[in-house]
Coordinates of C-alpha atoms and ligand atoms in Angstrom, one line a residue:
X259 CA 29.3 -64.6 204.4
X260 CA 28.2 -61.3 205.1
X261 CA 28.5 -58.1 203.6
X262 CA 31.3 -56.1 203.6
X263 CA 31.1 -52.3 202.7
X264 CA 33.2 -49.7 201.7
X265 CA 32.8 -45.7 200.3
X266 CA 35.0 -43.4 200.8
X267 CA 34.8 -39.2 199.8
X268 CA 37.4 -37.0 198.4
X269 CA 38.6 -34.1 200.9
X270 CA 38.4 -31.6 199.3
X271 CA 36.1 -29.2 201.2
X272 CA 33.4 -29.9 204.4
X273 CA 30.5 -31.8 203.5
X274 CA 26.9 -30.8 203.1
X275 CA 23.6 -31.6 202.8
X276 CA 23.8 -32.8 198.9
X277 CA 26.6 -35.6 200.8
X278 CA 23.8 -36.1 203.5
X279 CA 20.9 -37.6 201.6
X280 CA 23.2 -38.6 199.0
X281 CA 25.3 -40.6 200.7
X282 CA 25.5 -40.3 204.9
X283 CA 22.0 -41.2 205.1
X284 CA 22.7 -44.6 203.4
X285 CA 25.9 -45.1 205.4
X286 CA 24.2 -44.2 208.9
X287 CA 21.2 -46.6 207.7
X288 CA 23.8 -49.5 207.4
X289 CA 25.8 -49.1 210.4
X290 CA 23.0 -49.0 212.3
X291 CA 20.5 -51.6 211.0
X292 CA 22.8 -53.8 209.2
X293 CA 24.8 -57.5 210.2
X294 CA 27.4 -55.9 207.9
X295 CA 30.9 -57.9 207.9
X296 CA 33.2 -54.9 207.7
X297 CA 32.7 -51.5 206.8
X298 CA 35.3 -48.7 205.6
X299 CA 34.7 -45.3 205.0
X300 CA 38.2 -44.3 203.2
X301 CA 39.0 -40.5 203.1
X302 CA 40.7 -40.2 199.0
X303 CA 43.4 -37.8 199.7
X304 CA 45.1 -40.0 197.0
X305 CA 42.3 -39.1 194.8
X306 CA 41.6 -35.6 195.7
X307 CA 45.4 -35.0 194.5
X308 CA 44.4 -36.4 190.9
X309 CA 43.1 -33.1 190.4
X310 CA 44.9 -30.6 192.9
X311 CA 48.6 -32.1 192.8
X312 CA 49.3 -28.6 193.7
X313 CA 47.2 -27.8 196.3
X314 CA 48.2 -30.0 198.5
X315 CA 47.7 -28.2 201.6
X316 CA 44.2 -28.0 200.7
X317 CA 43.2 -31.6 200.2
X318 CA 46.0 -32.2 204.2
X319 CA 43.3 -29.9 206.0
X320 CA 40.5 -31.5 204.6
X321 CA 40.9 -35.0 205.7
X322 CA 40.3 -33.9 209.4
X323 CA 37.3 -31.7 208.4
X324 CA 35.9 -34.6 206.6
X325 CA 36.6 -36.7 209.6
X326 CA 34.9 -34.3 211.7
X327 CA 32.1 -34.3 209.7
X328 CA 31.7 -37.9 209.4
X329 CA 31.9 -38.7 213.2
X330 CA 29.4 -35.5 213.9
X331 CA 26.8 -36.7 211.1
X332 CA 26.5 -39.6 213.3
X333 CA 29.3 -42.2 211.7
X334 CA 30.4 -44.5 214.5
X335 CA 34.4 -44.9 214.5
X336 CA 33.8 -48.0 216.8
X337 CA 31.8 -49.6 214.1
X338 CA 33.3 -48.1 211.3
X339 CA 36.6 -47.8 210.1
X340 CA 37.5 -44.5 209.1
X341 CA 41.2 -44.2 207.6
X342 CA 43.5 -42.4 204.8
X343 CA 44.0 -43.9 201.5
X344 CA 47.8 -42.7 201.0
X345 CA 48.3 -44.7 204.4
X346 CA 47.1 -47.8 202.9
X347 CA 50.1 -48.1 200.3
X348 CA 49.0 -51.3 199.0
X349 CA 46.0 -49.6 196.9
X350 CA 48.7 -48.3 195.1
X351 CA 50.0 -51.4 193.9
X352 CA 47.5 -53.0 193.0
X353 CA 46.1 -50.0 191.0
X354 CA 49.4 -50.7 189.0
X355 CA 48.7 -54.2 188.4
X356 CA 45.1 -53.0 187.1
X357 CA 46.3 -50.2 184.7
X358 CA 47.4 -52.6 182.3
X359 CA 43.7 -54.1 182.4
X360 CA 42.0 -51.0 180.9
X361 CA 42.6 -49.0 177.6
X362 CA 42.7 -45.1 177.8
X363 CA 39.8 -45.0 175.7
X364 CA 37.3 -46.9 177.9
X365 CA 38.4 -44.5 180.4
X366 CA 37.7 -41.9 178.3
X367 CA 34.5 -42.6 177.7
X368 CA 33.7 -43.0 181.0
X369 CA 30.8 -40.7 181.1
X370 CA 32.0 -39.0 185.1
X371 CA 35.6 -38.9 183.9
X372 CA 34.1 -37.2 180.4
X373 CA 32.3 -34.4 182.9
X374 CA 34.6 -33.6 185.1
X375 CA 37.1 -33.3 182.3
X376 CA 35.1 -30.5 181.1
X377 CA 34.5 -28.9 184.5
X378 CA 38.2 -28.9 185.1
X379 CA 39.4 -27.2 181.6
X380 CA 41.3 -30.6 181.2
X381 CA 40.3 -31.0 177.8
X382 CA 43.9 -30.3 176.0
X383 CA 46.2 -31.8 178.6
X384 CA 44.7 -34.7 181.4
X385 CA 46.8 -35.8 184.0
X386 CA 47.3 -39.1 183.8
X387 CA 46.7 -39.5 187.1
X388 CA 43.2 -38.1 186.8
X389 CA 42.2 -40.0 183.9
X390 CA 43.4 -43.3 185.6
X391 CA 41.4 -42.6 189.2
X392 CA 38.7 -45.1 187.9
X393 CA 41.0 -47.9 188.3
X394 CA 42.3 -46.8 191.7
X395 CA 39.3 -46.9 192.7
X396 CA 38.6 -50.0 191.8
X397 CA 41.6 -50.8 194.0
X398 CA 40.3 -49.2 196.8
X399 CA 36.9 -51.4 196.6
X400 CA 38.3 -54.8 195.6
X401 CA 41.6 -54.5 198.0
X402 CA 39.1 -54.8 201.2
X403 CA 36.6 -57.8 199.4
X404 CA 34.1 -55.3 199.5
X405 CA 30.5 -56.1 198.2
X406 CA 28.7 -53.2 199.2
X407 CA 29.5 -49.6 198.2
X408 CA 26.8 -47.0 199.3
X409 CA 27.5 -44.1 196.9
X410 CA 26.5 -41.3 194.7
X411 CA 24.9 -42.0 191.4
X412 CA 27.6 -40.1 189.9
X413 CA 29.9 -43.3 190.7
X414 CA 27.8 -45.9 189.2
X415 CA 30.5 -46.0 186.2
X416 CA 33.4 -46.2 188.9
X417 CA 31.0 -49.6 189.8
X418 CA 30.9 -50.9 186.4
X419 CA 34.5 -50.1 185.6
X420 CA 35.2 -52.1 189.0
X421 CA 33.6 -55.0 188.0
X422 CA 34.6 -55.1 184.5
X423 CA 38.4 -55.0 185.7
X424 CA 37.6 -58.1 187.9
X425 CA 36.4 -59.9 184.8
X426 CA 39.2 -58.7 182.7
X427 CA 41.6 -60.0 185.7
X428 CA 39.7 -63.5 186.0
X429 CA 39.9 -64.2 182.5
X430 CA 43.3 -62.8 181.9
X431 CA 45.3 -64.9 185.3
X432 CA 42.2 -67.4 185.4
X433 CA 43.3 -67.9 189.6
X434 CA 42.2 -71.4 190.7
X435 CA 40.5 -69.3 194.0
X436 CA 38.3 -66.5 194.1
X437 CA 40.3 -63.8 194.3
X438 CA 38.6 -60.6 193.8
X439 CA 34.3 -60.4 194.5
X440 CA 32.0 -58.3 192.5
X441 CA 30.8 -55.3 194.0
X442 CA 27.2 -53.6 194.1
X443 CA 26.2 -50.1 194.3
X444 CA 23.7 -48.8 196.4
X445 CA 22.2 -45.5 195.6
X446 CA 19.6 -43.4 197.2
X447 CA 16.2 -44.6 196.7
X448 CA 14.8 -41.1 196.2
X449 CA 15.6 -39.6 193.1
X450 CA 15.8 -36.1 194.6
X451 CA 18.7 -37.9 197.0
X452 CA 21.0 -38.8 193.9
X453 CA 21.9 -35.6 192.7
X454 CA 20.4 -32.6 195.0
X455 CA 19.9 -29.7 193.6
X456 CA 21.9 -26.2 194.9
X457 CA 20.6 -23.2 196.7
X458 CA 20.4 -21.5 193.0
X459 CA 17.9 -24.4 191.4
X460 CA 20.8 -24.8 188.4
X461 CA 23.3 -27.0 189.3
X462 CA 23.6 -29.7 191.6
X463 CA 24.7 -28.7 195.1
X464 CA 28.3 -28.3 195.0
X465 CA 31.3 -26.4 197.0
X466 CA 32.7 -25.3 193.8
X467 CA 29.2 -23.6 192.1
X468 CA 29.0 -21.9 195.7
X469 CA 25.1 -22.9 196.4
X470 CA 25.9 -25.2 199.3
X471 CA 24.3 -25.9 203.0
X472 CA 27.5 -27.5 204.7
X473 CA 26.6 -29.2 208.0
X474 CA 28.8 -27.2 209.7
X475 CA 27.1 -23.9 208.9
X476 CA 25.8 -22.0 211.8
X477 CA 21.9 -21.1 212.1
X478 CA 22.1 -18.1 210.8
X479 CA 24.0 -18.7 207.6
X480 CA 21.4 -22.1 207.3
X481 CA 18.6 -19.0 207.6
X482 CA 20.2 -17.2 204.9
X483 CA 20.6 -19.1 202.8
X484 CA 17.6 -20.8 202.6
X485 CA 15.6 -17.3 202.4
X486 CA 18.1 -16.5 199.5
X487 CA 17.0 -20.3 198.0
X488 CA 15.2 -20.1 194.5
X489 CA 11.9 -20.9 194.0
X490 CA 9.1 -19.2 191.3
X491 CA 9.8 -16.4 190.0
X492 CA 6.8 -15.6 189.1
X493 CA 5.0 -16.1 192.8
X494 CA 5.6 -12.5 193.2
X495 CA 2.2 -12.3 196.0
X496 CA 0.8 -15.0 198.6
X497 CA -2.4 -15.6 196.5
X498 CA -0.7 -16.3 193.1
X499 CA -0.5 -19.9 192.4
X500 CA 3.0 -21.4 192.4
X501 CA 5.2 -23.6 190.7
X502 CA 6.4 -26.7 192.5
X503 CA 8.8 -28.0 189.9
X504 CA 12.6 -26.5 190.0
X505 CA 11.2 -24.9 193.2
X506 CA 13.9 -25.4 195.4
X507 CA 12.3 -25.0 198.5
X508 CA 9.9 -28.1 197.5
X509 CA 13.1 -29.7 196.0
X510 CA 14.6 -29.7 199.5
X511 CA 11.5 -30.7 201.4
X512 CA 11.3 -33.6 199.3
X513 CA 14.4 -35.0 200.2
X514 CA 14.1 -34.2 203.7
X515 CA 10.8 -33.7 204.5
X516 CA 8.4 -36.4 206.7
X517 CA 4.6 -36.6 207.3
X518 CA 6.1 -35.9 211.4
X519 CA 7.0 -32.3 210.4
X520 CA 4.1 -31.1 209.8
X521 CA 2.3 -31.8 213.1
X522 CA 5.5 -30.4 214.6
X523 CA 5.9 -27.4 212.7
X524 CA 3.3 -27.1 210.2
X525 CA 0.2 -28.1 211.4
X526 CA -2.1 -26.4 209.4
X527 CA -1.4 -29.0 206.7
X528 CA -1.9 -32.7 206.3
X529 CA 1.3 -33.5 204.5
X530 CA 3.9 -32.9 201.6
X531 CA 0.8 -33.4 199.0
X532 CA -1.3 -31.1 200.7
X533 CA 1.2 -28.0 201.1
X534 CA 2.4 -28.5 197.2
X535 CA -1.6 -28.5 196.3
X536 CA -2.3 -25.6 198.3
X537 CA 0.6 -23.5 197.3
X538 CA -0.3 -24.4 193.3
X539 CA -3.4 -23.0 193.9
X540 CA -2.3 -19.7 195.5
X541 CA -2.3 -18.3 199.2
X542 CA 0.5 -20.0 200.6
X543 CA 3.6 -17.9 201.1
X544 CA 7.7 -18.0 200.0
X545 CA 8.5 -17.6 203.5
X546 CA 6.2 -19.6 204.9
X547 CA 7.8 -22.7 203.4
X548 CA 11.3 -21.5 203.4
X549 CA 10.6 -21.3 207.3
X550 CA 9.5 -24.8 207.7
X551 CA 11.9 -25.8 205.6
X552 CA 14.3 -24.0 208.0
X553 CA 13.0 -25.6 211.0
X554 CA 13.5 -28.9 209.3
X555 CA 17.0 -28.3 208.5
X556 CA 17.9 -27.1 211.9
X557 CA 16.4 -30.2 213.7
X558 CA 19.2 -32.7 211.4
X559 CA 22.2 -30.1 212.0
X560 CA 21.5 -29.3 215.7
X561 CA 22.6 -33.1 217.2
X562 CA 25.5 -32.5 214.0
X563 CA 27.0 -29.1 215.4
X564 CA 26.9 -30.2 219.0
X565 CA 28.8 -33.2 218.2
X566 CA 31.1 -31.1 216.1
X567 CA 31.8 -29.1 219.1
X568 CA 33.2 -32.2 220.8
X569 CA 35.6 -33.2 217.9
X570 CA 37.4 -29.9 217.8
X571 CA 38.1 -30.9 221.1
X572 CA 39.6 -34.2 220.4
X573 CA 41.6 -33.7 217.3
X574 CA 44.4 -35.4 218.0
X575 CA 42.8 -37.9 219.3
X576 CA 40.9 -38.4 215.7
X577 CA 44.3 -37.9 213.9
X578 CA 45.5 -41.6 215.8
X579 CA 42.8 -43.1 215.2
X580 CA 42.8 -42.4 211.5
X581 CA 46.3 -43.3 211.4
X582 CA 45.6 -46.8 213.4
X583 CA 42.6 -47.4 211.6
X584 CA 44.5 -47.1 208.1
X585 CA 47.3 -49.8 209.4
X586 CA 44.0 -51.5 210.5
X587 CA 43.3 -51.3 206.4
X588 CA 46.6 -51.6 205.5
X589 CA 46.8 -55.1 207.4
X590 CA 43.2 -55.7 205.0
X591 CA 44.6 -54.7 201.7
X592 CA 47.4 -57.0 201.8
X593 CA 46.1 -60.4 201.9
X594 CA 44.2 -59.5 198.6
X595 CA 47.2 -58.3 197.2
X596 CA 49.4 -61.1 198.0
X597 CA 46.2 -63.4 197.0
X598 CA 46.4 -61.5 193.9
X599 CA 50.1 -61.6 193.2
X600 CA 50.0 -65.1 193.5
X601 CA 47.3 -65.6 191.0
X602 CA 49.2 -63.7 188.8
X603 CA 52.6 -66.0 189.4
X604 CA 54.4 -62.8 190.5
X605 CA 55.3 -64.1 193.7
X606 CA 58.5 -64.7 193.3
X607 CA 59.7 -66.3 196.7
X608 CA 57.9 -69.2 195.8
X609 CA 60.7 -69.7 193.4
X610 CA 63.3 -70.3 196.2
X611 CA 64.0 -74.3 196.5
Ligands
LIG1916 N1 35.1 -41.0 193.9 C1 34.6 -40.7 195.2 C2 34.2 -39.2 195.3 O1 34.5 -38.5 194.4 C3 35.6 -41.0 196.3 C4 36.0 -42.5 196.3 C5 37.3 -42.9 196.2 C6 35.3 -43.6 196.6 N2 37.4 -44.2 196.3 C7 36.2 -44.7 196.5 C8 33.9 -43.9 196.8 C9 35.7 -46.0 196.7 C10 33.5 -45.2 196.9 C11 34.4 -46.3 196.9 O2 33.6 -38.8 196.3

């Protein structure tokens, strides 16, 4: 049998380049070089509302930006299925069947849940909701049979919760059939991938600390900001020697930086190694790498904004397919959740002589 994948993002603002190498990269790897099965990419308005019930106008408008995004970073809506989780009302279901698998204190000590609790001032009064998205989400992954979810290493305990709540259900309905198949994560093999760092070298690159590149940023905003990125203080002229790490710039280049650039744009240097020697040594410049770096960046979001263009054309045309692609789901989810009512003996027609 092969695999069958499934990730999804919350929308909750556009996506940039910490989603790229973090995530899209994997996705775009699998949909083109992979005999995959399936594969979803689900849009979590469901979830995004776990923590903005009452911005809901936000988290409406984002699920076409996201779209957008996803089909301009190269995400191929004939090979992928792209749809809404509120549309696919079946999640919800069985996410009700699961709540009464898990205790509030394993979610709480669910070390994601436990950080974005603190983020989001939640500590006094969590939404229930909120604290209980793990086990939605484990809905969203087991309700499509999914094997494969390409994510984030932030989600790895959204993983292990998954797969602990298909144990808990096996051994608490013992179903004669498979009902439910353990999932895998996949994470970026790069370290630098997992959690890129932001423009401000503190935090990791998020909409919210402000120190994003969004793929939909326009040259000149890409320029500024990465003139404004942080590197070493303390490299105040060309010849002093510089520090590579928390260097932003070198943070960046390691993520998306190949031997291929530097013949292209950088010639005077053999590769990655040879630039991060030279400039601990002293006489290579700030703007010297922030400019490659640029260069870099704008070769990825060139083919991204083009395509872009195109899907602000065709919005409506990406609203139906979202919609037809979540009945597509829809149509999914429910043989595993009337496999998994039956396991449970809550199918009650079956009680009809
Ligand atoms: N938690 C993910 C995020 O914050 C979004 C998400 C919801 C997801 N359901 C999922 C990811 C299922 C992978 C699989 O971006």
């Amino acid at each position: 049998m092969k695999d069958i994948i499934l990730t999804g993002d919350r929308p909750t603002g556009n996506l940039h380049l910490g989603h790229y190498v973090g995530s899209i990269k994997n996705r775009l790897n699998f949909q083109n070089q992979y005999d995959y099965e399936k594969f979803y990419i689900m849009i979590a308005d469901t979830q995004a509302l776990t923590d903005n019930h009452d911005n809901v106008d936000k988290v409406k408008n984002n699920i076409i930006q996201v779209a957008i995004d996803y089909i301009s970073a190269g995400i191929d809506p004939n090979k992928v299925n792209i749809f809404i989780q509120s549309m696919v009302p079946e999640l919800s279901e069985i996410t009700t069947y699961f709540m009464n698998l898990v205790s509030v204190a394993r979610l709480q000590r669910n070390p994601t849940i436990k950080d974005e609790i603190k983020q989001r001032n939640f500590d006094k009064s969590i939404p229930i909701g909120f604290l209980n998205y793990p086990v939605s989400q484990a809905a969203d992954i087991l309700a499509f049979q999914t094997t494969i979810v390409p994510v984030g290493e932030d989600q790895l305990p959204m993983i292990e919760q998954t797969r602990e709540i298909v144990n808990s259900f096996n051994f608490t309905y013992k179903p004669k059939q498979e009902v439910f198949k353990f999932p895998k994560a996949i994470i970026p093999e790069k370290k630098i991938c997992q959690r890129l760092p932001g423009l401000d070298g503190k935090l990791k690159m998020s909409k919210s600390a402000g120190n994003a590149i969004y793929l939909c940023d326009d040259t000149e905003t890409v320029k500024q900001k990465i003139m404004s990125a942080y590197t070493d203080p303390n490299h105040i002229h060309v010849q002093d020697p510089g520090k590579i790490e928390g260097n932003i710039v070198f943070s960046y280049l390691d993520a998306f930086c190949e031997d291929r650039h530097f013949q292209q744009y950088l010639p005077e240097f053999q590769n990655l190694e040879d630039l991060k020697n030279k400039y601990k040594h002293g006489g290579v410049g700030d703007v010297k790498i922030k400019l490659f770096l640029f260069k870099i960046i704008e070769e990825l979001l060139t083919p991204i904004r083009e395509k872009r263009k195109e899907c602000l054309e065709n919005i409506n045309e990406i609203y139906k397919l979202l919609f037809k692609n979540s009945e597509d789901a829809s149509k999914d989810a429910r043989k595993t959740l009337i496999k998994m009512k039956e396991a449970m003996g809550i199918d009650y027609k079956k009680l009809l002589k």
